[in-house]
Coordinates of C-alpha atoms in Angstrom, one line a residue:
X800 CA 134.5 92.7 140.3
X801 CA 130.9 91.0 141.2
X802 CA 131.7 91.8 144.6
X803 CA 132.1 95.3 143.6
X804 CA 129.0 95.5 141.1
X805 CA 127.1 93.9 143.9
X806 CA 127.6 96.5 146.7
X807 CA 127.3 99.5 144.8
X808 CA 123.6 97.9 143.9
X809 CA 122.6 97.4 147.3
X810 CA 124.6 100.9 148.0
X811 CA 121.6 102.2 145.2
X812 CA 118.7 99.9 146.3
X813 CA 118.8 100.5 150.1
X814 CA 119.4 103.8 149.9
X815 CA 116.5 104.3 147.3
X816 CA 114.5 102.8 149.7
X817 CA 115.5 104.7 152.5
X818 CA 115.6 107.7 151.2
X819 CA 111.7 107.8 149.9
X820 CA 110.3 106.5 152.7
X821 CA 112.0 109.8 154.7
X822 CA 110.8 111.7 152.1
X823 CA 107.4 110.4 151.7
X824 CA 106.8 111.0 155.4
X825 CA 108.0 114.7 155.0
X826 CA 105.8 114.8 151.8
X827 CA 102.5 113.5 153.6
X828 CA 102.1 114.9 156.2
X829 CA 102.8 118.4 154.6
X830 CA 99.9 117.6 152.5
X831 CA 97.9 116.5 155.4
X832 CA 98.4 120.1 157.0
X833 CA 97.6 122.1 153.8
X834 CA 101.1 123.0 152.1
X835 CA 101.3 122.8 148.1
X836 CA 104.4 120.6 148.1
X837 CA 106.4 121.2 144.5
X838 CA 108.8 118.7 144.3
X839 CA 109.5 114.9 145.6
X840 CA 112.8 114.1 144.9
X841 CA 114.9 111.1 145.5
X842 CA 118.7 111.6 145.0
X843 CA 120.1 114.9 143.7
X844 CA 121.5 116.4 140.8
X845 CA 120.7 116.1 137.5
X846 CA 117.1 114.2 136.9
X847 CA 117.0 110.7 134.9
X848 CA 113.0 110.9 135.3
X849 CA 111.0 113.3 136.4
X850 CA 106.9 113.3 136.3
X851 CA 104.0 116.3 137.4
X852 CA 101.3 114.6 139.2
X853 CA 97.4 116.1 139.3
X854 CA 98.4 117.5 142.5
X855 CA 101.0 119.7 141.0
X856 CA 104.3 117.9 142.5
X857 CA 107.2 117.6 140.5
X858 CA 107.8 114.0 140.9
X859 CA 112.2 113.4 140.4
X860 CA 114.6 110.3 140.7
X861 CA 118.1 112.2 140.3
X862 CA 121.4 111.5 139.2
X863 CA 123.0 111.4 142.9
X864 CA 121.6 108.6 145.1
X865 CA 122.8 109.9 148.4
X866 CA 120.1 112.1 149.7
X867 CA 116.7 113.5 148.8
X868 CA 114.4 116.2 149.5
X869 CA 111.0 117.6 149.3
X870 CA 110.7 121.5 148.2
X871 CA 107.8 123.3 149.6
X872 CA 106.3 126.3 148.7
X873 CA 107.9 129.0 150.7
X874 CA 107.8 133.2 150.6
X875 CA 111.3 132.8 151.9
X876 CA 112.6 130.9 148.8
X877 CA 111.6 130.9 145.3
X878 CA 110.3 134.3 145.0
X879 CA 107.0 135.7 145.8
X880 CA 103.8 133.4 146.6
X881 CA 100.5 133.8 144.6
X882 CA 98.4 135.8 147.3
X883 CA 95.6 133.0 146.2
X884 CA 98.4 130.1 147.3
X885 CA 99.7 131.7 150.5
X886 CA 97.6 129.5 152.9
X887 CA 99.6 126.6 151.3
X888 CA 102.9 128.3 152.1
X889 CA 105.0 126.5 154.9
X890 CA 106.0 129.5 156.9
X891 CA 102.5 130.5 157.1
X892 CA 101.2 127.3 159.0
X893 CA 102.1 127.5 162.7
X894 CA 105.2 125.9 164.9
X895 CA 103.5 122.9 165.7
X896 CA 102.1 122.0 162.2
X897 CA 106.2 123.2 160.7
X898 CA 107.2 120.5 163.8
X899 CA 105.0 117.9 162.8
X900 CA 106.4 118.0 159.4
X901 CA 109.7 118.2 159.7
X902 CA 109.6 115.4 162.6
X903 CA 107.6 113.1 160.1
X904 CA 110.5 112.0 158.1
X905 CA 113.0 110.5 161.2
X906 CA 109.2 109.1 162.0
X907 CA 108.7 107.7 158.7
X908 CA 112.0 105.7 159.0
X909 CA 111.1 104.6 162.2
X910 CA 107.9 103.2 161.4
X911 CA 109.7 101.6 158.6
X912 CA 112.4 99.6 160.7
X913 CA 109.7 98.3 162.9
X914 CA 107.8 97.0 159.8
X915 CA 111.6 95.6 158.2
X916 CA 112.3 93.9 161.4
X917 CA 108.4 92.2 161.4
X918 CA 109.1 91.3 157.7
X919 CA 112.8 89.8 159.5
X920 CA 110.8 87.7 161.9
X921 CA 108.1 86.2 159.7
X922 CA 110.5 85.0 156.8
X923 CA 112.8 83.9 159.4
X924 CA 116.7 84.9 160.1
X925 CA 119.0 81.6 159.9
X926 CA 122.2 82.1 162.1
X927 CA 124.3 79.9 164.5
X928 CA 123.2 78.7 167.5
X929 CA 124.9 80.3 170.7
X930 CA 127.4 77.0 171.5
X931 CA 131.0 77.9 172.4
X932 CA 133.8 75.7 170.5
X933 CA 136.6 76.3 172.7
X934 CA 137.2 79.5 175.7
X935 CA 139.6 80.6 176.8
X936 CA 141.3 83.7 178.5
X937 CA 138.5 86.0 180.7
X938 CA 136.2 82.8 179.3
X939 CA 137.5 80.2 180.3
X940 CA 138.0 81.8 184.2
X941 CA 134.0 82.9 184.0
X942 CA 134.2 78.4 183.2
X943 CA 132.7 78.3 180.0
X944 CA 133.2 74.9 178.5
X945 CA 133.2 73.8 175.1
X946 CA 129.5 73.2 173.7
X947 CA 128.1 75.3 176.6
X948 CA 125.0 77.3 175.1
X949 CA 124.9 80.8 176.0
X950 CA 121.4 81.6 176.7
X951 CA 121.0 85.0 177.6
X952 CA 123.1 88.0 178.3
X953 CA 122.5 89.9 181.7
X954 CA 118.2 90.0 181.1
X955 CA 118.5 90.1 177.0
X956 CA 118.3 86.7 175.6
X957 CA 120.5 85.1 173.1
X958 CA 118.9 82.8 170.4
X959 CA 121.9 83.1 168.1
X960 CA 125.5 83.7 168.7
X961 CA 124.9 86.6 166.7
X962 CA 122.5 87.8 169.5
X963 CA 125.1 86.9 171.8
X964 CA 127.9 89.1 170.3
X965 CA 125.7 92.2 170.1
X966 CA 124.8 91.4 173.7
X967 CA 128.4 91.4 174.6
X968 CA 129.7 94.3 172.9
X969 CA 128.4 97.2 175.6
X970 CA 129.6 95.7 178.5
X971 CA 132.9 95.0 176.6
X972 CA 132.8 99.3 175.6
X973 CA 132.3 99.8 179.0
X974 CA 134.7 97.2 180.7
X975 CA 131.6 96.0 182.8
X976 CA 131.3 92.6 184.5
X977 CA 128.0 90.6 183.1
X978 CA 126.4 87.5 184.4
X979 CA 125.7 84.8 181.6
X980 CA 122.9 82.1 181.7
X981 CA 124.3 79.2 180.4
X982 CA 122.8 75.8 179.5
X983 CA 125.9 73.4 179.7
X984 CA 126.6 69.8 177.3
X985 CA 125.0 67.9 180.3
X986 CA 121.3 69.9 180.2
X987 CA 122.2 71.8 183.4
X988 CA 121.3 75.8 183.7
X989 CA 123.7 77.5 185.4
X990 CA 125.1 81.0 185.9
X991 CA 128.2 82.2 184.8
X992 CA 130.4 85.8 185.2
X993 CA 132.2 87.4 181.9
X994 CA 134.9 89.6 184.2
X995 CA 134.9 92.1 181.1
X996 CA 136.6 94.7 183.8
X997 CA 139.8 92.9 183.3
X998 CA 139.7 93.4 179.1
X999 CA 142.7 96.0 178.8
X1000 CA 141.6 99.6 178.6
X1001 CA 143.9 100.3 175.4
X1002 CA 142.7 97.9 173.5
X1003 CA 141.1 98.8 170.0
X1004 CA 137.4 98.3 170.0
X1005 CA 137.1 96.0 167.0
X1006 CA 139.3 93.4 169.5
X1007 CA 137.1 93.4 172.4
X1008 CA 135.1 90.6 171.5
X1009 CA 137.8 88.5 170.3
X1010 CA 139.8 89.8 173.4
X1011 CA 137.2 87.6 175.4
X1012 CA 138.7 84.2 174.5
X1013 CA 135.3 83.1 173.1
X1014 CA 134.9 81.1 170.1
X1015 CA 132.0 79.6 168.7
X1016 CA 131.3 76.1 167.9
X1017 CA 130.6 76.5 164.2
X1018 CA 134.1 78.3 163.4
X1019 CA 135.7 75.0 164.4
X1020 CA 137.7 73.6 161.5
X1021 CA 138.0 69.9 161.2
X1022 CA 141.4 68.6 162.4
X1023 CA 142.6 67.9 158.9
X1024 CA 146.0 69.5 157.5
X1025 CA 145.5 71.6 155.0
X1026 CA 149.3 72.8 154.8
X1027 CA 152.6 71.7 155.7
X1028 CA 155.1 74.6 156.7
X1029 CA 158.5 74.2 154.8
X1030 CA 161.4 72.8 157.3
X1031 CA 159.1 72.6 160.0
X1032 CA 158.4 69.7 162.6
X1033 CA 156.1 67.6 160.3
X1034 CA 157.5 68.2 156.9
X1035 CA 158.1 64.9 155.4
X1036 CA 156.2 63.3 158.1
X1037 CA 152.2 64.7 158.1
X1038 CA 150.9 65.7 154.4
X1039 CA 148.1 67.9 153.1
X1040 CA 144.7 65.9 153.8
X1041 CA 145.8 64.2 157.0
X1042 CA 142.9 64.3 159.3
X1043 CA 144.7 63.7 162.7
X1044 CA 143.1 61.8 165.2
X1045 CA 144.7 61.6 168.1
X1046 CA 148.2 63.1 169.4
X1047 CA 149.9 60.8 172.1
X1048 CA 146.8 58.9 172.7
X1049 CA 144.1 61.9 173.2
X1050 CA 141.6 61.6 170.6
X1051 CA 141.3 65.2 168.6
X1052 CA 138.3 65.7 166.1
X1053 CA 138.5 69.7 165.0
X1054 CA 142.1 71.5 164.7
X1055 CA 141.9 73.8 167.8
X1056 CA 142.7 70.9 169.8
X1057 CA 145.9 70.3 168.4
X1058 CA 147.5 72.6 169.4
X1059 CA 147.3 72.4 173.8
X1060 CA 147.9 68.8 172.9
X1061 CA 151.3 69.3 171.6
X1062 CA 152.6 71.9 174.5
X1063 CA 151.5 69.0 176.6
X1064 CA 153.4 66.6 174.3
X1065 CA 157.0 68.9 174.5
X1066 CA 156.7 69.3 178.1
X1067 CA 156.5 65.8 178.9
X1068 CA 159.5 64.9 176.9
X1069 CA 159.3 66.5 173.1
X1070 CA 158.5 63.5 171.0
X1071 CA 155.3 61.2 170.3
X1072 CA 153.4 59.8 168.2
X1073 CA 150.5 62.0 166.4
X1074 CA 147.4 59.2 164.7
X1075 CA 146.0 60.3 161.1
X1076 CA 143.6 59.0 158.8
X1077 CA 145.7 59.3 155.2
X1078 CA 143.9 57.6 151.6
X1079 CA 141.9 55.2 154.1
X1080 CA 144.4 54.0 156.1
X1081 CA 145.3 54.3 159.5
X1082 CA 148.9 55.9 160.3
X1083 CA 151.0 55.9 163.7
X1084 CA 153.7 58.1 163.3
X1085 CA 156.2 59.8 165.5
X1086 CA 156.9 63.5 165.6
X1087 CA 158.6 66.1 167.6
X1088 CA 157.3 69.6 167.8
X1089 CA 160.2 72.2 167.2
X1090 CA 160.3 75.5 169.4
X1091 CA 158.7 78.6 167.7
X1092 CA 158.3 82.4 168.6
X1093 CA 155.5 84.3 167.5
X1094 CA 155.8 88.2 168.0
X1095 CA 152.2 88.1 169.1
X1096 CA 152.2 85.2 171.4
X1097 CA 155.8 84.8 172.4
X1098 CA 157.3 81.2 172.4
X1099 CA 155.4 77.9 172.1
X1100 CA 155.6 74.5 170.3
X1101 CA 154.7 73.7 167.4
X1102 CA 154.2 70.8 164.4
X1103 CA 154.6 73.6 161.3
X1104 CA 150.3 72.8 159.8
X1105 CA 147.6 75.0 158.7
X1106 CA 144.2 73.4 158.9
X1107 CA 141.8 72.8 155.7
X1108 CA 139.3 75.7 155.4
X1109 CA 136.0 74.0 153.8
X1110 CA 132.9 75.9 153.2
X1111 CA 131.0 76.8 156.7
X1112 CA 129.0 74.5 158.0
X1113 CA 124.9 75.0 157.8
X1114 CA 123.3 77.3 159.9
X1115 CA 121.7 75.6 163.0
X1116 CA 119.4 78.1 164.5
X1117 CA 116.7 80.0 163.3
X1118 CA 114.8 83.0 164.5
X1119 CA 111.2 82.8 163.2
X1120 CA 107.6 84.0 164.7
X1121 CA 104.3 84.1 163.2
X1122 CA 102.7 86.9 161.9
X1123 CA 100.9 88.2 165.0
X1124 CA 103.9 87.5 167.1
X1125 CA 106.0 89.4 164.9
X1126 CA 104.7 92.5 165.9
X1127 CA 105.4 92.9 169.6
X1128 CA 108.9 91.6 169.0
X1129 CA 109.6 94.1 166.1
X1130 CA 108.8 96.6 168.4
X1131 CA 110.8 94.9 171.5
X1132 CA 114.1 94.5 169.0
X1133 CA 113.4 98.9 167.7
X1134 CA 113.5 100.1 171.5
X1135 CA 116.6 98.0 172.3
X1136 CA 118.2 98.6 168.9
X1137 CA 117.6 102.5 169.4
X1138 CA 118.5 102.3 172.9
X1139 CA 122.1 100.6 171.7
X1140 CA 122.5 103.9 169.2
X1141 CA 122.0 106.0 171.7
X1142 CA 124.4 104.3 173.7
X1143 CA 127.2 104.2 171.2
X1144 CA 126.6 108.0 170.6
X1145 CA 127.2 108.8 174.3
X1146 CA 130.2 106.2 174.2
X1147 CA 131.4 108.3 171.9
X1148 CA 130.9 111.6 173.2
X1149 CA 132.4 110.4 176.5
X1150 CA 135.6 109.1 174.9
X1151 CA 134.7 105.6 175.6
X1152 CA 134.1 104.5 172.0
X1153 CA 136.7 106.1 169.0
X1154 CA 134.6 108.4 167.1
X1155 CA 136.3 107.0 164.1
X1156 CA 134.3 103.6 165.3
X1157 CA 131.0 105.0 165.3
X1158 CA 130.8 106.5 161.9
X1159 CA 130.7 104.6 158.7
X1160 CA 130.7 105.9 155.2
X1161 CA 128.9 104.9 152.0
X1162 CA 131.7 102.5 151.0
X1163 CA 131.5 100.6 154.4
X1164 CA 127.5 100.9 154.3
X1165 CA 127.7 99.4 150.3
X1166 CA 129.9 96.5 151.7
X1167 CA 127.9 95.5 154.4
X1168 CA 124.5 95.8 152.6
X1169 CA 126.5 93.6 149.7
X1170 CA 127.0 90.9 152.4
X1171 CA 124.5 90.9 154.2
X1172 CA 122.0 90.4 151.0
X1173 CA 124.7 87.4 149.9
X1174 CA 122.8 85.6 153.4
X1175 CA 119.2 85.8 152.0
X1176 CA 116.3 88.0 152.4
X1177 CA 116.1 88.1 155.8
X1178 CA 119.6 89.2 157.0
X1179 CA 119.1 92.2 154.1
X1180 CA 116.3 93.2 156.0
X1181 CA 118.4 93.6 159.6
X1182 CA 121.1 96.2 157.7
X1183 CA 117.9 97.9 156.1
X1184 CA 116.4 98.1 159.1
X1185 CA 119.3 99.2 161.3
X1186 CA 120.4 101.7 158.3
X1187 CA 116.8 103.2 158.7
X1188 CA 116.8 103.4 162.2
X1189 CA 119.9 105.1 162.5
X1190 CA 119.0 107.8 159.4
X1191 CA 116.0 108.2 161.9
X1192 CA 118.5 109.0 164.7
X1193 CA 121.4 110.9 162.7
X1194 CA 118.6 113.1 161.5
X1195 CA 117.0 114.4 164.9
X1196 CA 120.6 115.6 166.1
X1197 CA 120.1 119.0 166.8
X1198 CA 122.0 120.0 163.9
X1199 CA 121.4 123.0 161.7
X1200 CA 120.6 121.5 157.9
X1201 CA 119.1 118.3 159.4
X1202 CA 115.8 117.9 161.0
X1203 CA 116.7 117.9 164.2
X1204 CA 118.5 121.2 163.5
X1205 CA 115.2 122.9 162.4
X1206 CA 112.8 121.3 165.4
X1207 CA 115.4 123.0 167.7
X1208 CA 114.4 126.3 165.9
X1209 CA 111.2 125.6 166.5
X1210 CA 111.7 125.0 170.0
X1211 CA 113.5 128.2 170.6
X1212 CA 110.5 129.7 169.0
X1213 CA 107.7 128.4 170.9
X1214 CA 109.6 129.4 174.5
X1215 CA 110.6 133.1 172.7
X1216 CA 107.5 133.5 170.6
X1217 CA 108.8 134.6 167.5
X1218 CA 110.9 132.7 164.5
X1219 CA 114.7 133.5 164.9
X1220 CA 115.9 136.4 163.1
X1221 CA 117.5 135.8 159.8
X1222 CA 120.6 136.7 160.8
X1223 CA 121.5 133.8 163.4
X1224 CA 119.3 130.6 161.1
X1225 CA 122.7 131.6 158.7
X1226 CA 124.6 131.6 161.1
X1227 CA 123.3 128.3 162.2
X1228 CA 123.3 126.7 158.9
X1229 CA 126.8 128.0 158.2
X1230 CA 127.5 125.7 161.7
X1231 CA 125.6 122.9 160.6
X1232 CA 127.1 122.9 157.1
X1233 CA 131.1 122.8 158.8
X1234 CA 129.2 120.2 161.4
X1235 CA 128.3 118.0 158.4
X1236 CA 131.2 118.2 156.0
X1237 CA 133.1 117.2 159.3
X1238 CA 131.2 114.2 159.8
X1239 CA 131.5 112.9 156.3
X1240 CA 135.0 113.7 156.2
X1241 CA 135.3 111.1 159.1
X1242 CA 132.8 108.9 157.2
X1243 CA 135.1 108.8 154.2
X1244 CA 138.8 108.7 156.2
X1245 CA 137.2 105.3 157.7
X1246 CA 135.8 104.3 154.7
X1247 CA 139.6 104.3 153.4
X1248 CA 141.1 102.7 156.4
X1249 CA 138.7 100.2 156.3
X1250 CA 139.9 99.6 152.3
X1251 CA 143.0 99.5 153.2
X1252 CA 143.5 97.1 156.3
X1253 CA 141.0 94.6 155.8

């Protein structure tokens, strides 16, 4: 239920903030050029508060938090214009000013993100550092070792594994090769190729980076038992709290180990002893693993044990600049965040990327805001920023009813030289409108997916 109450108030509060800051850049820069704007409104529907400022605006917060707008005064809506007021109407100002305008709100959001991601960087974004707990697969041929640290990603470096998996994920959409630097346990720098041409071309998306074989040191459990499988090889012989340390003489210290140890154990003759730490005392005791198929990894030994999940363990990296430093790397992580965007839109275009993959609805968007704000002030900040970039981006498609739709009007009327007639703008809109209740059909079907197989 908290988790539930939680989301749907970051679902409010990020969107609130997202919202006026589009408007707001609409809103001032019509003022700027001259045009009596008559309402400000943030959400729509039926208003909880409204106010009139001295300027004459209308001033709303609605019932419906999902949008906003800013009404101008127009001869093409709302009646006839006061012949004293028609230099404040916006179809009298010319193309460029109407461009200007409608181009300032994807701006405003823009401008926002950079300042989001400067506020990221000066309070400071904990996270993981980029050390691999175990490879294997395409990983462990590239010979990535455990507690090598992953320093950069082709020419994009790699602070934090979180870095490193957004790093990853293009050339894995693509099926790319990419060349790693990698610092290894001994100090040495050294090169390393990810073969990501060889990940299967069917696979689902969401699988590709787990596809790699590459896990990272800080999701390595502890090698302690945390349940014993009924009728399996150590029932009645390992318990719940065991920490096991050491199977047939080859010390083990977190649970991934375990498990290569004991296919090594059956093939050289099935039993052995297995070493565990139980109450304080040390415990020699002799098992046998017991064949076991898997419909996902066929046939392979195994003891019958589940390991101990614990809370994680702290975050050992930290992303942090000062003030002034803040600003040219705000602007370095906008460019390559908009560049990825723009990337995943032609993915999807192409038929590389699912379209279902690209597009997430308001319950996916209140679920991620949620958890991302449960990791402190600076993580909230990333979603806001990447929600504000990409309400930046979704709005300049050249879609009728969005801005982008209405700067390509104004396009086609600068190279004609007169607006479009009538006729084909409703035509357009009608377009844009079955464009739009498309998309958040989509939005919603993954939104329900999502709900129900996660």
């Amino acid at each position: 239920m908290m988790t539930f109450l939680g989301s749907v108030w970051w679902l409010i509060i990020s969107l609130g903030v997202l919202v006026t800051f589009h408007e707001f850049g609409h809103y001032w820069v019509a003022r700027r050029n001259g045009v009596k704007v008559l309402r400000f409104s943030v959400g729509f529907g039926k208003a909880l508060w409204s106010r009139r400022g001295r300027d004459g605006t209308e001033y709303v917060l609605a019932a419906l938090p999902l949008g906003g707008y800013v009404k101008m005064l127009d001869e093409r809506e709302g009646g006839p214009v006061p012949p004293e007021q028609l230099s404040q109407a916006f179809n009298r100002k010319s193309v460029w000013r109407r461009m200007a305008i409608v181009a300032a709100g994807p701006a405003a959001n823009l401008i926002l993100c950079v300042v989001l991601l400067w506020g990221m960087f000066v309070i400071g974004r904990p996270d993981y550092a980029p050390v691999v707990g175990y490879a294997e697969g395409i990983a462990a041929e590239a010979g990535l070792q455990r507690d090598d640290a992953i320093e950069a990603v082709g020419e994009r470096e790699t602070p934090t594994w979180n870095e490193l998996q957004l790093a990853l994920l293009p050339a894995a959409l693509d099926r790319s090769d990419v060349g790693l630097r990698v610092r290894t346990a001994d100090g040495d720098r050294e090169r390393r190729t990810l073969a990501l041409s060889q990940l299967p071309a069917e696979l689902d998306d969401k699988q590709l980076l787990s596809a790699i074989g590459l896990a990272p040191r800080h999701a390595l459990v502890p090698a302690v038992v945390g349940r014993v499988l009924p009728d399996s090889a150590a029932w009645g012989v390992l318990a719940e709290g065991d920490r096991i340390t050491a199977v047939d003489g080859v010390r083990t210290d977190t649970f991934d180990q375990i498990g290569p140890l004991i296919q090594t154990l059956a093939d050289s003759g099935g039993s052995g002893m297995i070493e565990v730490e139980r109450n304080g005392d040390r415990l020699a005791l002799e098992i046998t693993p017991r064949l076991t198929e898997d419909p996902g990894r066929g046939e392979f030994w195994a003891l019958g044990i589940q390991p101990q999940r614990g809370e994680p363990p702290p975050r050992d990296a930290l992303q942090r600049y000062g003030p002034a430093a803040a600003v040219p790397a705000a602007l370095r992580e906008t460019a390559h965040l908009t560049g990825q965007l723009f990337g995943m839109i032609g993915r999807a275009f192409s038929g590389r990327v699912a379209v279902e993959n690209t597009v997430a609805g308001p319950i996916t968007i209140a679920r991620a805001a949620n958890a991302y704000a449960q990791q402190g002030p600076a993580w909230y900040l990333t979603i806001l920023a990447l929600l504000s970039l990409s309400l930046a981006i979704l709005n300049l498609l050249p879609i009728p009813l969005l801005d982008g739709g209405h700067l390509l009007y104004y396009l086609i009327e600068l190279v004609k030289g007169s607006p479009l007639s009538e006729r084909a703008m409703v035509a357009g809109q009608y377009v844009g409108l079955a464009l739009l209740a498309s998309l958040m059909g989509l939005a919603f079907y993954n939104d329900i997916l999502q709900l129900m197989y996660r």
